[in-house]
Amino acid sequence: MAVPTQVYNLGNACKRFLFSAEVIGMLTLTIFENELTLFIGIRLLIETIAAGYFYLQCSDSAGEPVVEQEDHELSQLSFSSLRGDYEQFESQTPDRNECQECKIIQSYRTKHCSKCQKCIPKYDHHCFWIGGCVGELNHRMYWLFLFFQCLLCFDGLCQFKKQFPYYSTYDEEFGHDEYEYQYFIILLTAATSFGFGIFTGALLLYHTMLILTGKTTWEHTKRDKISYLNFYPRYYHPYNFGFIENIKITFFHKGLQSHWIPPPKDQIKEQCNIFDNKYYSCC
């Protein structure tokens, strides 16, 4: 399903803005840098290319909803076990939801995005910067974009900081700074770099926490409203398989989507989550 025109155009506008800002920053450093070495120039160029590449890769599809289920998976979703006095049955796996817009039974972790007008598997959030959603297949690209963009911003900021002494010379004859215009340009570009660095850095730390704990932004912020999570105890997350396995699932999925079949309720084990547990929560 094609992305709506309004979302597509906003994403393109954000791409033009971001690439323009990076080009202007590189030109400013090239023109005003007094200690620009070949090593620094190549390093900044590599960071710029990497950030731009992964940014464009983020715009690729987050994945399509899985609608076909194998027989043994369907059986896992529907079984019940006998409880108490054998007169009451309690489902051991949460029910799946039906999307009224797409007319499909959603697989677990799937959410309908009203802006993209389609269901997104392992939905994280809708990001206007990339002109679409962050989901199962492009979450790794989104994290890599944040990493290199944050690295580029703070690396560039350090280079700008080195230039302030060269352009803050006071001219006693004319009563003003000799390089007032150049100083203003460097200050403005450095401030922009700092702002983007703080923004992407905060997102980078947050999404690192999400990946390590096997969560998505939607699951972390809206847990109380998600039926398949409310089915389990408050501090249990059915898709947290440990740091190493969570990283492998996010970064090495080989373009394949999962059905995300949750474990039966009577087979869950206690989890150790250093970010969010019954004693404290970092977010």
Short mmCIF file of N, CA and C in Angstrom, two decimals, residues 33-140:
data_model
loop_
_atom_site.label_atom_id
_atom_site.label_comp_id
_atom_site.label_asym_id
_atom_site.label_seq_id
_atom_site.Cartn_x
_atom_site.Cartn_y
_atom_site.Cartn_z
N GLU A 33 37.39 26.72 8.81
CA GLU A 33 38.25 25.88 9.64
C GLU A 33 39.72 26.25 9.44
N ASN A 34 40.41 26.56 10.54
CA ASN A 34 41.83 26.91 10.48
C ASN A 34 42.75 25.72 10.75
N GLU A 35 42.18 24.67 11.34
CA GLU A 35 42.98 23.51 11.67
C GLU A 35 42.39 22.24 11.04
N LEU A 36 41.73 22.42 9.90
CA LEU A 36 41.10 21.29 9.24
C LEU A 36 42.17 20.40 8.61
N THR A 37 42.34 19.24 9.16
CA THR A 37 43.29 18.29 8.61
C THR A 37 42.56 17.31 7.69
N LEU A 38 43.31 16.60 6.91
CA LEU A 38 42.72 15.62 6.01
C LEU A 38 41.97 14.55 6.79
N PHE A 39 42.52 14.15 7.94
CA PHE A 39 41.88 13.11 8.76
C PHE A 39 40.52 13.58 9.27
N ILE A 40 40.46 14.81 9.78
CA ILE A 40 39.20 15.35 10.29
C ILE A 40 38.18 15.47 9.16
N GLY A 41 38.62 15.96 8.02
CA GLY A 41 37.71 16.12 6.88
C GLY A 41 37.13 14.80 6.42
N ILE A 42 37.97 13.78 6.30
CA ILE A 42 37.51 12.46 5.87
C ILE A 42 36.56 11.85 6.91
N ARG A 43 36.91 12.04 8.19
CA ARG A 43 36.07 11.49 9.26
C ARG A 43 34.67 12.11 9.23
N LEU A 44 34.60 13.43 9.10
CA LEU A 44 33.30 14.10 9.04
C LEU A 44 32.53 13.70 7.80
N LEU A 45 33.23 13.51 6.69
CA LEU A 45 32.57 13.11 5.45
C LEU A 45 31.98 11.71 5.57
N ILE A 46 32.72 10.80 6.19
CA ILE A 46 32.23 9.44 6.39
C ILE A 46 30.99 9.44 7.30
N GLU A 47 31.04 10.23 8.36
CA GLU A 47 29.90 10.32 9.27
C GLU A 47 28.68 10.89 8.55
N THR A 48 28.91 11.89 7.69
CA THR A 48 27.80 12.48 6.94
C THR A 48 27.19 11.48 5.97
N ILE A 49 28.03 10.76 5.24
CA ILE A 49 27.54 9.78 4.27
C ILE A 49 26.78 8.65 4.99
N ALA A 50 27.33 8.18 6.10
CA ALA A 50 26.68 7.09 6.85
C ALA A 50 25.33 7.54 7.39
N ALA A 51 25.28 8.75 7.97
CA ALA A 51 24.01 9.25 8.50
C ALA A 51 22.99 9.41 7.38
N GLY A 52 23.42 9.94 6.23
CA GLY A 52 22.52 10.12 5.10
C GLY A 52 22.03 8.79 4.54
N TYR A 53 22.92 7.81 4.46
CA TYR A 53 22.55 6.51 3.91
C TYR A 53 21.49 5.83 4.77
N PHE A 54 21.74 5.76 6.08
CA PHE A 54 20.79 5.07 6.96
C PHE A 54 19.50 5.87 7.10
N TYR A 55 19.58 7.18 6.95
CA TYR A 55 18.37 8.00 6.97
C TYR A 55 17.48 7.64 5.79
N LEU A 56 18.06 7.49 4.62
CA LEU A 56 17.28 7.10 3.44
C LEU A 56 16.75 5.68 3.58
N GLN A 57 17.53 4.80 4.20
CA GLN A 57 17.09 3.42 4.38
C GLN A 57 15.92 3.33 5.36
N CYS A 58 15.82 4.29 6.26
CA CYS A 58 14.69 4.32 7.21
C CYS A 58 13.36 4.45 6.48
N SER A 59 13.40 5.10 5.32
CA SER A 59 12.18 5.36 4.59
C SER A 59 11.63 4.12 3.92
N ASP A 60 12.44 3.05 3.85
CA ASP A 60 11.94 1.80 3.28
C ASP A 60 10.83 1.24 4.15
N SER A 61 10.09 0.31 3.61
CA SER A 61 8.93 -0.24 4.30
C SER A 61 9.29 -0.80 5.66
N ALA A 62 8.43 -0.50 6.64
CA ALA A 62 8.60 -1.07 7.98
C ALA A 62 8.13 -2.52 8.02
N GLY A 63 7.54 -2.98 6.90
CA GLY A 63 7.03 -4.34 6.82
C GLY A 63 5.54 -4.34 6.53
N GLU A 64 5.05 -5.46 6.06
CA GLU A 64 3.62 -5.63 5.79
C GLU A 64 3.04 -6.58 6.82
N PRO A 65 1.78 -6.35 7.22
CA PRO A 65 1.17 -7.21 8.24
C PRO A 65 1.11 -8.66 7.80
N VAL A 66 1.42 -9.56 8.72
CA VAL A 66 1.34 -10.99 8.45
C VAL A 66 -0.10 -11.43 8.61
N VAL A 67 -0.72 -11.92 7.55
CA VAL A 67 -2.14 -12.29 7.60
C VAL A 67 -2.35 -13.79 7.50
N GLU A 68 -1.36 -14.51 7.00
CA GLU A 68 -1.51 -15.95 6.87
C GLU A 68 -0.83 -16.64 8.05
N GLN A 69 -1.56 -17.53 8.70
CA GLN A 69 -1.03 -18.25 9.86
C GLN A 69 -1.00 -19.74 9.56
N GLU A 70 0.06 -20.39 10.00
CA GLU A 70 0.12 -21.83 9.85
C GLU A 70 -0.80 -22.49 10.87
N ASP A 71 -1.22 -23.73 10.56
CA ASP A 71 -2.20 -24.42 11.40
C ASP A 71 -1.73 -24.56 12.84
N HIS A 72 -0.47 -24.90 13.03
CA HIS A 72 0.00 -25.14 14.40
C HIS A 72 0.07 -23.83 15.17
N GLU A 73 0.28 -22.70 14.48
CA GLU A 73 0.28 -21.40 15.17
C GLU A 73 -1.14 -21.02 15.56
N LEU A 74 -2.11 -21.30 14.69
CA LEU A 74 -3.49 -21.00 15.02
C LEU A 74 -3.94 -21.82 16.23
N SER A 75 -3.48 -23.04 16.30
CA SER A 75 -3.87 -23.87 17.43
C SER A 75 -3.28 -23.32 18.72
N GLN A 76 -2.07 -22.77 18.63
CA GLN A 76 -1.45 -22.20 19.83
C GLN A 76 -2.22 -20.97 20.31
N LEU A 77 -2.83 -20.26 19.39
CA LEU A 77 -3.54 -19.04 19.76
C LEU A 77 -4.90 -19.31 20.37
N SER A 78 -5.43 -20.51 20.21
CA SER A 78 -6.81 -20.74 20.58
C SER A 78 -7.00 -21.73 21.74
N PHE A 79 -5.91 -22.36 22.22
CA PHE A 79 -6.12 -23.38 23.23
C PHE A 79 -6.40 -22.76 24.60
N SER A 80 -7.06 -23.54 25.45
CA SER A 80 -7.36 -23.13 26.82
C SER A 80 -6.95 -24.24 27.76
N SER A 81 -6.80 -23.91 29.03
CA SER A 81 -6.46 -24.93 30.02
C SER A 81 -7.47 -24.88 31.16
N LEU A 82 -7.64 -26.02 31.78
CA LEU A 82 -8.63 -26.13 32.84
C LEU A 82 -8.07 -25.55 34.12
N ARG A 83 -8.87 -24.79 34.84
CA ARG A 83 -8.43 -24.11 36.05
C ARG A 83 -9.36 -24.40 37.23
N GLY A 84 -8.81 -24.27 38.43
CA GLY A 84 -9.61 -24.28 39.66
C GLY A 84 -10.47 -25.53 39.80
N ASP A 85 -11.79 -25.34 39.82
CA ASP A 85 -12.72 -26.43 40.04
C ASP A 85 -13.13 -27.12 38.75
N TYR A 86 -12.38 -26.91 37.67
CA TYR A 86 -12.62 -27.53 36.37
C TYR A 86 -13.92 -27.05 35.71
N GLU A 87 -14.46 -25.98 36.19
CA GLU A 87 -15.68 -25.44 35.59
C GLU A 87 -15.40 -24.13 34.88
N GLN A 88 -14.23 -23.60 35.07
CA GLN A 88 -13.88 -22.34 34.42
C GLN A 88 -12.64 -22.55 33.56
N PHE A 89 -12.63 -21.91 32.41
CA PHE A 89 -11.49 -21.99 31.50
C PHE A 89 -10.84 -20.62 31.36
N GLU A 90 -9.55 -20.61 31.37
CA GLU A 90 -8.84 -19.35 31.21
C GLU A 90 -7.90 -19.47 30.02
N SER A 91 -8.02 -18.56 29.08
CA SER A 91 -7.16 -18.59 27.89
C SER A 91 -5.71 -18.39 28.31
N GLN A 92 -4.83 -19.16 27.68
CA GLN A 92 -3.42 -19.09 28.03
C GLN A 92 -2.63 -18.14 27.14
N THR A 93 -3.21 -17.67 26.07
CA THR A 93 -2.58 -16.66 25.22
C THR A 93 -3.59 -15.55 24.93
N PRO A 94 -3.13 -14.31 24.83
CA PRO A 94 -4.06 -13.19 24.59
C PRO A 94 -4.69 -13.26 23.21
N ASP A 95 -5.87 -12.70 23.09
CA ASP A 95 -6.57 -12.65 21.80
C ASP A 95 -5.89 -11.65 20.88
N ARG A 96 -6.00 -11.89 19.59
CA ARG A 96 -5.52 -10.93 18.61
C ARG A 96 -6.65 -9.96 18.26
N ASN A 97 -6.27 -8.80 17.79
CA ASN A 97 -7.24 -7.77 17.45
C ASN A 97 -7.57 -7.77 15.97
N GLU A 98 -8.74 -7.30 15.64
CA GLU A 98 -9.14 -7.15 14.25
C GLU A 98 -9.05 -5.68 13.86
N CYS A 99 -8.38 -5.40 12.75
CA CYS A 99 -8.29 -4.03 12.26
C CYS A 99 -9.52 -3.72 11.42
N GLN A 100 -10.29 -2.74 11.86
CA GLN A 100 -11.52 -2.38 11.15
C GLN A 100 -11.23 -1.69 9.83
N GLU A 101 -10.08 -1.02 9.72
CA GLU A 101 -9.74 -0.30 8.48
C GLU A 101 -9.20 -1.25 7.41
N CYS A 102 -8.27 -2.13 7.81
CA CYS A 102 -7.65 -3.05 6.85
C CYS A 102 -8.41 -4.35 6.69
N LYS A 103 -9.37 -4.61 7.58
CA LYS A 103 -10.19 -5.82 7.53
C LYS A 103 -9.34 -7.09 7.64
N ILE A 104 -8.41 -7.09 8.59
CA ILE A 104 -7.58 -8.28 8.82
C ILE A 104 -7.49 -8.53 10.32
N ILE A 105 -7.16 -9.78 10.66
CA ILE A 105 -6.83 -10.12 12.05
C ILE A 105 -5.35 -9.80 12.23
N GLN A 106 -5.05 -8.86 13.08
CA GLN A 106 -3.66 -8.42 13.24
C GLN A 106 -2.82 -9.46 13.96
N SER A 107 -1.60 -9.63 13.50
CA SER A 107 -0.66 -10.44 14.27
C SER A 107 -0.25 -9.63 15.50
N TYR A 108 0.31 -10.29 16.48
CA TYR A 108 0.73 -9.59 17.68
C TYR A 108 1.76 -8.51 17.35
N ARG A 109 1.72 -7.42 18.11
CA ARG A 109 2.63 -6.28 17.99
C ARG A 109 2.34 -5.43 16.76
N THR A 110 1.23 -5.69 16.10
CA THR A 110 0.85 -4.92 14.91
C THR A 110 -0.15 -3.84 15.31
N LYS A 111 0.02 -2.65 14.75
CA LYS A 111 -0.90 -1.54 15.03
C LYS A 111 -1.21 -0.80 13.73
N HIS A 112 -2.43 -0.35 13.63
CA HIS A 112 -2.82 0.44 12.45
C HIS A 112 -2.38 1.89 12.63
N CYS A 113 -1.66 2.41 11.65
CA CYS A 113 -1.23 3.81 11.67
C CYS A 113 -2.23 4.64 10.86
N SER A 114 -2.86 5.58 11.51
CA SER A 114 -3.86 6.40 10.83
C SER A 114 -3.24 7.33 9.80
N LYS A 115 -1.97 7.69 9.99
CA LYS A 115 -1.31 8.59 9.04
C LYS A 115 -0.87 7.83 7.78
N CYS A 116 -0.29 6.65 7.97
CA CYS A 116 0.13 5.84 6.82
C CYS A 116 -1.03 5.05 6.23
N GLN A 117 -2.13 4.96 6.99
CA GLN A 117 -3.34 4.26 6.55
C GLN A 117 -3.09 2.79 6.26
N LYS A 118 -2.31 2.14 7.10
CA LYS A 118 -2.09 0.70 6.98
C LYS A 118 -1.58 0.16 8.31
N CYS A 119 -1.62 -1.16 8.44
CA CYS A 119 -1.13 -1.81 9.65
C CYS A 119 0.39 -2.00 9.57
N ILE A 120 1.06 -1.74 10.68
CA ILE A 120 2.52 -1.81 10.73
C ILE A 120 2.93 -2.92 11.69
N PRO A 121 3.67 -3.94 11.23
CA PRO A 121 4.13 -5.00 12.13
C PRO A 121 5.20 -4.49 13.09
N LYS A 122 5.12 -4.95 14.33
CA LYS A 122 6.01 -4.50 15.40
C LYS A 122 6.11 -2.96 15.37
N TYR A 123 4.96 -2.35 15.43
CA TYR A 123 4.85 -0.89 15.34
C TYR A 123 5.62 -0.21 16.47
N ASP A 124 6.48 0.73 16.10
CA ASP A 124 7.20 1.51 17.11
C ASP A 124 6.57 2.90 17.21
N HIS A 125 6.65 3.69 16.16
CA HIS A 125 6.00 4.99 16.13
C HIS A 125 5.99 5.53 14.70
N HIS A 126 5.13 6.50 14.47
CA HIS A 126 5.13 7.19 13.18
C HIS A 126 6.10 8.37 13.27
N CYS A 127 7.02 8.44 12.33
CA CYS A 127 8.05 9.49 12.34
C CYS A 127 7.93 10.34 11.08
N PHE A 128 7.55 11.61 11.27
CA PHE A 128 7.39 12.47 10.09
C PHE A 128 8.74 12.78 9.45
N TRP A 129 9.84 12.63 10.21
CA TRP A 129 11.17 12.90 9.66
C TRP A 129 11.52 11.94 8.53
N ILE A 130 11.06 10.70 8.64
CA ILE A 130 11.36 9.72 7.60
C ILE A 130 10.18 9.52 6.66
N GLY A 131 9.09 10.20 6.92
CA GLY A 131 7.92 10.10 6.04
C GLY A 131 7.24 8.75 6.13
N GLY A 132 7.18 8.18 7.33
CA GLY A 132 6.54 6.88 7.50
C GLY A 132 6.69 6.38 8.92
N CYS A 133 6.51 5.08 9.08
CA CYS A 133 6.57 4.47 10.41
C CYS A 133 7.87 3.73 10.63
N VAL A 134 8.24 3.64 11.89
CA VAL A 134 9.34 2.77 12.30
C VAL A 134 8.72 1.47 12.78
N GLY A 135 9.14 0.37 12.17
CA GLY A 135 8.55 -0.93 12.49
C GLY A 135 9.59 -2.02 12.51
N GLU A 136 9.13 -3.24 12.30
CA GLU A 136 10.00 -4.41 12.46
C GLU A 136 11.21 -4.41 11.53
N LEU A 137 11.00 -4.04 10.26
CA LEU A 137 12.07 -4.19 9.28
C LEU A 137 13.01 -2.99 9.19
N ASN A 138 12.60 -1.83 9.67
CA ASN A 138 13.47 -0.66 9.54
C ASN A 138 13.90 -0.05 10.88
N HIS A 139 13.62 -0.73 11.99
CA HIS A 139 14.03 -0.19 13.30
C HIS A 139 15.55 -0.14 13.41
N ARG A 140 16.23 -1.13 12.87
CA ARG A 140 17.69 -1.14 12.94
C ARG A 140 18.28 0.02 12.15
#
